[in-house]
C-alpha cells in the first residue's frame, strides 16, 4: 500500500510541475465579498492561483475572514473554466469549488458555483466580478465577489 501511495504521489507531481511551469501565476484580493441572501454580510478573502493548470482549467486557493456576530475563517479551492465567448476586452469563466468554514461556534463546508468576468486594466492587472451561489448544508447563499487580480509572471 505504501508503494502504491508513493507511485500515485510521484505521478501526480510529475503531471503538476510541468503544468505549473507553463502557467501564469496570479494573486487576488476579493475585499468586497458580499453575501446578499439570506442575510447581508461583508467578507474579505485573499486568493492565489495559476492559469491553465490542467488544459484550459485555472485553479486557485483562497483564505477568507469574516468578523461580525460570529468570527469565521474559510479555506477553499476553485477550478475555473474559461468560456469560449468573444468579449473584447475581457474574459468570462465558470467555476466550481468548495470551502471549509471554521466558525467560533463550529465548522461546516460549502460547495459553490460561480460565474466570473475579468476586465484587464493593464497587462498584469485586472478587475474580477464573480456572482456566486454557495450551498452550505440546507442553505443556499448568493454572493458577489469584487476585486483586483494581479498576474505575477
Coordinates of N, CA and C in Angstrom, one line a residue:
X1 N 0.8 -1.2 0.0 CA 0.0 0.0 0.0 C 0.9 1.3 0.0
X2 N 2.0 1.2 0.8 CA 2.9 2.4 0.8 C 3.5 2.6 -0.5
X3 N 3.9 1.6 -1.3 CA 4.4 1.7 -2.6 C 3.4 2.3 -3.5
X4 N 2.2 1.9 -3.4 CA 1.1 2.4 -4.3 C 0.9 3.9 -4.0
X5 N 0.9 4.4 -2.8 CA 0.8 5.8 -2.5 C 2.0 6.6 -3.0
X6 N 3.2 6.0 -2.9 CA 4.4 6.7 -3.5 C 4.3 6.8 -5.0
X7 N 3.8 5.8 -5.7 CA 3.7 5.9 -7.1 C 2.7 6.9 -7.5
X8 N 1.5 6.9 -6.8 CA 0.5 7.9 -7.2 C 1.0 9.3 -6.9
X9 N 1.7 9.6 -5.8 CA 2.2 10.9 -5.5 C 3.2 11.3 -6.5
X10 N 4.1 10.4 -6.9 CA 5.1 10.7 -7.9 C 4.5 11.0 -9.3
X11 N 3.5 10.3 -9.6 CA 2.8 10.5 -10.9 C 2.1 11.9 -10.8
X12 N 1.4 12.2 -9.7 CA 0.7 13.5 -9.6 C 1.7 14.6 -9.7
X13 N 2.8 14.5 -9.0 CA 3.8 15.6 -9.1 C 4.4 15.7 -10.5
X14 N 4.6 14.6 -11.1 CA 5.2 14.7 -12.5 C 4.2 15.4 -13.5
X15 N 3.0 15.2 -13.2 CA 2.0 15.9 -14.1 C 1.8 17.4 -13.7
X16 N 1.8 17.7 -12.4 CA 1.5 19.0 -11.9 C 2.7 20.0 -12.1
X17 N 3.9 19.6 -11.9 CA 5.0 20.5 -12.0 C 5.2 21.1 -13.4
X18 N 5.2 20.2 -14.5 CA 5.3 20.8 -15.8 C 4.1 21.8 -16.2
X19 N 2.9 21.4 -15.7 CA 1.7 22.2 -15.9 C 1.9 23.6 -15.3
X20 N 2.4 23.7 -14.1 CA 2.7 24.9 -13.4 C 3.8 25.7 -14.0
X21 N 4.7 25.1 -14.6 CA 5.8 25.8 -15.3 C 5.3 26.5 -16.5
X22 N 4.2 26.1 -17.2 CA 3.7 26.7 -18.3 C 2.6 27.7 -18.0
X23 N 2.1 27.7 -16.8 CA 1.0 28.5 -16.4 C 1.5 29.9 -15.9
X24 N 0.5 30.8 -15.8 CA 0.8 32.2 -15.3 C 0.2 32.3 -13.9
X25 N 1.0 32.6 -12.9 CA 0.6 32.7 -11.5 C -0.1 34.0 -11.3
X26 N -1.1 34.0 -10.4 CA -1.8 35.3 -10.0 C -2.2 35.3 -8.6
X27 N -2.5 36.5 -8.1 CA -3.0 36.7 -6.8 C -4.2 37.6 -6.8
X28 N -5.1 37.4 -5.9 CA -6.4 38.2 -5.9 C -6.7 38.7 -4.5
X29 N -7.3 39.8 -4.4 CA -7.8 40.3 -3.1 C -9.3 40.6 -3.4
X30 N -10.1 39.8 -2.9 CA -11.6 40.0 -3.1 C -12.1 40.6 -1.9
X31 N -11.9 41.9 -1.7 CA -12.2 42.6 -0.5 C -13.7 42.9 -0.4
X32 N -14.4 42.8 -1.5 CA -15.8 43.1 -1.4 C -16.7 41.9 -1.7
X33 N -16.5 40.9 -0.8 CA -17.2 39.7 -0.9 C -18.6 39.9 -0.2
X34 N -19.6 40.2 -0.9 CA -20.9 40.5 -0.3 C -21.8 39.3 -0.4
X35 N -22.4 38.9 0.8 CA -23.4 37.9 0.8 C -24.7 38.6 0.8
X36 N -25.5 38.4 -0.2 CA -26.7 39.1 -0.4 C -28.0 38.4 0.2
X37 N -27.9 37.0 0.2 CA -29.0 36.3 0.7 C -28.5 35.0 1.4
X38 N -29.0 34.6 2.5 CA -30.2 35.0 3.2 C -30.0 36.2 4.1
X39 N -28.8 36.7 4.4 CA -28.6 37.9 5.1 C -27.4 38.7 4.5
X40 N -27.3 39.9 4.8 CA -26.2 40.8 4.2 C -25.0 40.7 5.1
X41 N -23.8 40.3 4.6 CA -22.6 40.3 5.3 C -21.5 40.7 4.4
X42 N -20.4 41.2 4.9 CA -19.2 41.6 4.1 C -18.0 40.8 4.6
X43 N -17.3 40.1 3.7 CA -16.2 39.3 4.0 C -15.0 39.8 3.2
X44 N -13.8 39.4 3.6 CA -12.6 39.7 2.8 C -11.8 38.4 2.6
X45 N -11.3 38.2 1.4 CA -10.6 37.0 1.1 C -9.4 37.3 0.2
X46 N -8.4 36.4 0.3 CA -7.1 36.5 -0.4 C -7.0 35.2 -1.2
X47 N -6.7 35.3 -2.5 CA -6.5 34.1 -3.3 C -5.2 34.1 -4.0
X48 N -4.7 32.9 -4.3 CA -3.6 32.7 -5.2 C -3.9 31.5 -6.1
X49 N -3.4 31.6 -7.3 CA -3.7 30.6 -8.3 C -2.8 30.6 -9.5
X50 N -3.2 29.8 -10.5 CA -2.4 29.7 -11.7 C -3.4 29.4 -12.8
X51 N -3.1 30.0 -14.0 CA -3.9 29.7 -15.2 C -3.4 28.5 -15.9
X52 N -4.3 27.8 -16.6 CA -4.1 26.7 -17.4 C -3.2 25.6 -16.7
X53 N -3.7 25.2 -15.5 CA -3.0 24.2 -14.7 C -3.2 22.8 -15.3
X54 N -4.4 22.6 -15.8 CA -4.7 21.3 -16.4 C -5.5 21.6 -17.7
X55 N -4.9 21.6 -18.8 CA -5.5 22.1 -20.0 C -6.0 23.5 -19.9
X56 N -7.2 23.8 -20.2 CA -7.7 25.2 -20.0 C -8.1 25.6 -18.6
X57 N -8.1 24.6 -17.7 CA -8.6 24.9 -16.3 C -7.6 25.8 -15.5
X58 N -8.1 26.8 -14.9 CA -7.4 27.6 -13.9 C -7.7 27.0 -12.5
X59 N -6.8 27.2 -11.6 CA -7.0 26.7 -10.2 C -6.6 27.8 -9.3
X60 N -7.3 27.9 -8.1 CA -6.9 28.9 -7.1 C -7.3 28.3 -5.7
X61 N -6.6 28.8 -4.7 CA -6.9 28.5 -3.4 C -7.2 29.9 -2.7
X62 N -8.0 29.9 -1.7 CA -8.3 31.1 -1.1 C -8.5 31.0 0.4
X63 N -8.2 32.1 1.1 CA -8.3 32.2 2.6 C -9.2 33.4 2.9
X64 N -10.2 33.2 3.6 CA -11.1 34.4 3.9 C -11.4 34.5 5.4
X65 N -11.9 35.7 5.8 CA -12.2 36.0 7.2 C -13.5 36.9 7.2
X66 N -14.3 36.7 8.2 CA -15.4 37.5 8.5 C -15.5 37.8 10.0
X67 N -15.6 39.0 10.3 CA -15.7 39.4 11.7 C -17.0 40.1 11.9
X68 N -17.9 39.5 12.6 CA -19.2 40.0 12.8 C -19.8 39.4 14.0
X69 N -21.1 39.0 13.9 CA -21.7 38.3 15.0 C -21.0 37.0 15.4
X70 N -20.5 36.3 14.4 CA -19.7 35.1 14.6 C -18.4 35.3 13.8
X71 N -17.3 35.0 14.5 CA -16.0 35.1 13.8 C -15.8 33.8 13.0
X72 N -15.4 33.9 11.8 CA -15.2 32.7 11.0 C -14.0 32.9 10.0
X73 N -13.4 31.8 9.7 CA -12.3 31.7 8.8 C -12.6 30.7 7.8
X74 N -12.4 30.9 6.5 CA -12.7 30.0 5.4 C -11.4 29.6 4.7
X75 N -11.3 28.4 4.2 CA -10.2 27.9 3.4 C -10.9 27.2 2.2
X76 N -10.5 27.5 1.0 CA -11.2 26.9 -0.1 C -10.3 26.7 -1.3
X77 N -10.9 26.1 -2.4 CA -10.2 25.9 -3.6 C -11.3 26.0 -4.7
X78 N -10.9 26.5 -5.9 CA -11.8 26.7 -7.0 C -11.1 26.2 -8.3
X79 N -11.9 25.6 -9.2 CA -11.4 25.3 -10.6 C -12.3 26.2 -11.5
X80 N -11.6 26.9 -12.4 CA -12.3 27.9 -13.3 C -12.0 27.4 -14.7
X81 N -13.1 27.4 -15.5 CA -13.1 27.0 -16.9 C -13.4 28.2 -17.7
X82 N -12.5 28.7 -18.6 CA -12.8 29.8 -19.5 C -13.9 29.5 -20.5
X83 N -14.9 30.3 -20.7 CA -15.9 30.1 -21.7 C -15.5 30.7 -23.0
X84 N -15.7 30.0 -24.1 CA -15.3 30.5 -25.4 C -16.3 31.5 -26.0
X85 N -16.3 32.7 -25.3 CA -17.2 33.8 -25.6 C -16.3 34.9 -26.0
X86 N -16.6 35.5 -27.2 CA -15.8 36.6 -27.6 C -16.1 37.9 -26.9
X87 N -15.4 38.3 -25.9 CA -15.5 39.5 -25.2 C -14.3 40.4 -25.4
X88 N -14.4 41.6 -25.9 CA -13.2 42.4 -26.1 C -13.4 43.7 -25.5
X89 N -12.8 44.1 -24.4 CA -11.8 43.3 -23.7 C -12.6 42.5 -22.6
X90 N -11.9 41.5 -22.1 CA -12.5 40.8 -21.0 C -12.4 39.3 -21.3
X91 N -12.8 38.6 -20.2 CA -12.8 37.1 -20.2 C -13.9 36.6 -19.3
X92 N -14.6 35.6 -19.7 CA -15.7 35.1 -18.9 C -15.4 33.6 -18.6
X93 N -15.6 33.2 -17.3 CA -15.4 31.8 -16.9 C -16.4 31.4 -15.9
X94 N -16.6 30.1 -15.8 CA -17.4 29.4 -14.9 C -16.5 28.7 -13.9
X95 N -17.0 28.5 -12.7 CA -16.2 27.8 -11.7 C -17.0 26.9 -10.8
X96 N -16.3 26.0 -10.2 CA -16.8 25.1 -9.2 C -15.8 25.0 -8.1
X97 N -16.2 25.1 -6.8 CA -15.3 25.0 -5.7 C -15.9 24.5 -4.4
X98 N -15.1 24.5 -3.4 CA -15.5 24.1 -2.1 C -14.8 25.0 -1.1
X99 N -15.4 25.2 0.1 CA -14.8 25.9 1.2 C -15.1 25.2 2.5
X100 N -14.0 25.2 3.3 CA -14.2 24.7 4.7 C -14.4 25.9 5.5
X101 N -15.3 25.9 6.4 CA -15.7 27.0 7.2 C -15.4 26.7 8.7
X102 N -14.6 27.5 9.3 CA -14.3 27.3 10.7 C -14.8 28.5 11.5
X103 N -15.9 28.3 12.3 CA -16.5 29.4 13.0 C -16.3 29.2 14.5
X104 N -16.6 30.3 15.2 CA -16.4 30.2 16.7 C -17.4 29.2 17.3
X105 N -18.5 28.9 16.6 CA -19.5 28.0 17.2 C -19.5 26.6 16.4
X106 N -18.5 26.3 15.7 CA -18.5 25.0 15.0 C -17.8 25.1 13.6
X107 N -17.9 24.1 12.8 CA -17.4 24.1 11.5 C -18.4 23.5 10.5
X108 N -18.1 23.9 9.2 CA -19.0 23.4 8.1 C -18.2 23.4 6.8
X109 N -18.8 23.0 5.8 CA -18.2 23.1 4.5 C -19.3 23.6 3.5
X110 N -18.9 24.1 2.4 CA -19.8 24.6 1.4 C -19.3 24.3 0.0
X111 N -20.2 24.0 -0.9 CA -19.9 23.8 -2.3 C -20.4 25.1 -3.0
X112 N -19.7 25.6 -4.0 CA -20.1 26.8 -4.7 C -19.9 26.7 -6.2
X113 N -20.8 27.5 -6.9 CA -20.7 27.6 -8.3 C -20.6 29.1 -8.6
X114 N -19.7 29.5 -9.5 CA -19.5 30.9 -9.8 C -19.4 31.2 -11.3
X115 N -19.7 32.4 -11.6 CA -19.6 32.9 -13.0 C -18.7 34.2 -12.8
X116 N -17.5 34.2 -13.5 CA -16.6 35.3 -13.3 C -16.3 36.0 -14.6
X117 N -16.2 37.3 -14.4 CA -15.8 38.2 -15.5 C -14.6 39.0 -15.1
X118 N -13.6 38.9 -16.0 CA -12.3 39.6 -15.7 C -12.1 40.7 -16.8
X119 N -11.9 41.9 -16.3 CA -11.7 43.1 -17.2 C -10.2 43.5 -17.0
X120 N -9.4 43.3 -18.1 CA -8.0 43.7 -17.9 C -7.8 45.2 -17.9
X121 N -7.0 45.7 -17.0 CA -6.7 47.1 -16.9 C -5.3 47.4 -17.5
X122 N -4.4 46.5 -17.3 CA -3.0 46.5 -17.8 C -2.7 45.1 -18.1
X123 N -1.4 44.9 -18.6 CA -1.0 43.5 -19.0 C -1.0 42.6 -17.8
X124 N -0.7 43.1 -16.6 CA -0.7 42.2 -15.5 C -1.6 42.6 -14.3
X125 N -2.7 43.4 -14.6 CA -3.6 43.8 -13.7 C -5.0 43.8 -14.3
X126 N -6.0 43.2 -13.5 CA -7.3 43.1 -14.0 C -8.3 43.2 -12.8
X127 N -9.5 43.5 -13.1 CA -10.6 43.5 -12.1 C -11.5 42.4 -12.3
X128 N -11.9 41.6 -11.2 CA -12.8 40.5 -11.3 C -14.1 40.8 -10.6
X129 N -15.2 40.3 -11.3 CA -16.5 40.3 -10.7 C -17.1 38.9 -10.8
X130 N -17.5 38.4 -9.6 CA -18.0 37.0 -9.6 C -19.2 36.8 -8.8
X131 N -20.4 36.7 -9.5 CA -21.6 36.3 -8.7 C -21.4 34.8 -8.3
X132 N -21.7 34.4 -7.1 CA -21.6 33.1 -6.6 C -22.9 32.5 -6.0
X133 N -23.0 31.3 -6.1 CA -24.1 30.6 -5.5 C -23.5 29.5 -4.6
X134 N -23.7 29.5 -3.3 CA -23.0 28.6 -2.4 C -24.0 27.8 -1.7
X135 N -23.7 26.5 -1.5 CA -24.6 25.6 -0.8 C -23.9 25.2 0.5
X136 N -24.5 25.6 1.6 CA -24.0 25.3 2.9 C -25.0 24.5 3.7
X137 N -24.9 23.1 3.6 CA -25.9 22.3 4.2 C -27.2 22.5 3.5
X138 N -28.3 22.9 4.2 CA -29.6 23.1 3.6 C -29.8 24.6 3.2
X139 N -28.8 25.4 3.3 CA -28.9 26.8 3.0 C -28.2 27.2 1.7
X140 N -28.9 27.9 0.8 CA -28.2 28.4 -0.4 C -27.9 29.9 -0.2
X141 N -26.7 30.3 -0.5 CA -26.2 31.6 -0.2 C -25.8 32.3 -1.6
X142 N -26.4 33.4 -1.9 CA -26.0 34.1 -3.1 C -25.0 35.3 -2.7
X143 N -23.9 35.4 -3.4 CA -22.9 36.4 -3.1 C -22.3 37.0 -4.3
X144 N -21.5 38.0 -4.1 CA -20.9 38.8 -5.2 C -19.5 39.1 -4.7
X145 N -18.5 38.6 -5.5 CA -17.1 38.9 -5.2 C -16.6 40.0 -6.2
X146 N -15.8 40.9 -5.7 CA -15.3 42.0 -6.5 C -13.9 42.4 -6.0
X147 N -13.0 42.5 -6.9 CA -11.6 42.9 -6.5 C -10.6 42.7 -7.6
X148 N -9.4 43.2 -7.3 CA -8.3 43.1 -8.3 C -7.7 41.7 -8.4
X149 N -7.1 41.4 -9.6 CA -6.3 40.2 -9.8 C -5.0 40.7 -10.4
X150 N -3.9 40.3 -9.8 CA -2.5 40.7 -10.2 C -1.8 39.5 -10.7
X151 N -1.4 39.5 -12.0 CA -0.6 38.4 -12.5 C 0.9 38.6 -12.2
X152 N 1.5 37.5 -11.7 CA 2.9 37.6 -11.2 C 3.9 37.4 -12.2
X153 N 3.6 36.6 -13.2 CA 4.6 36.4 -14.3 C 3.8 36.0 -15.6

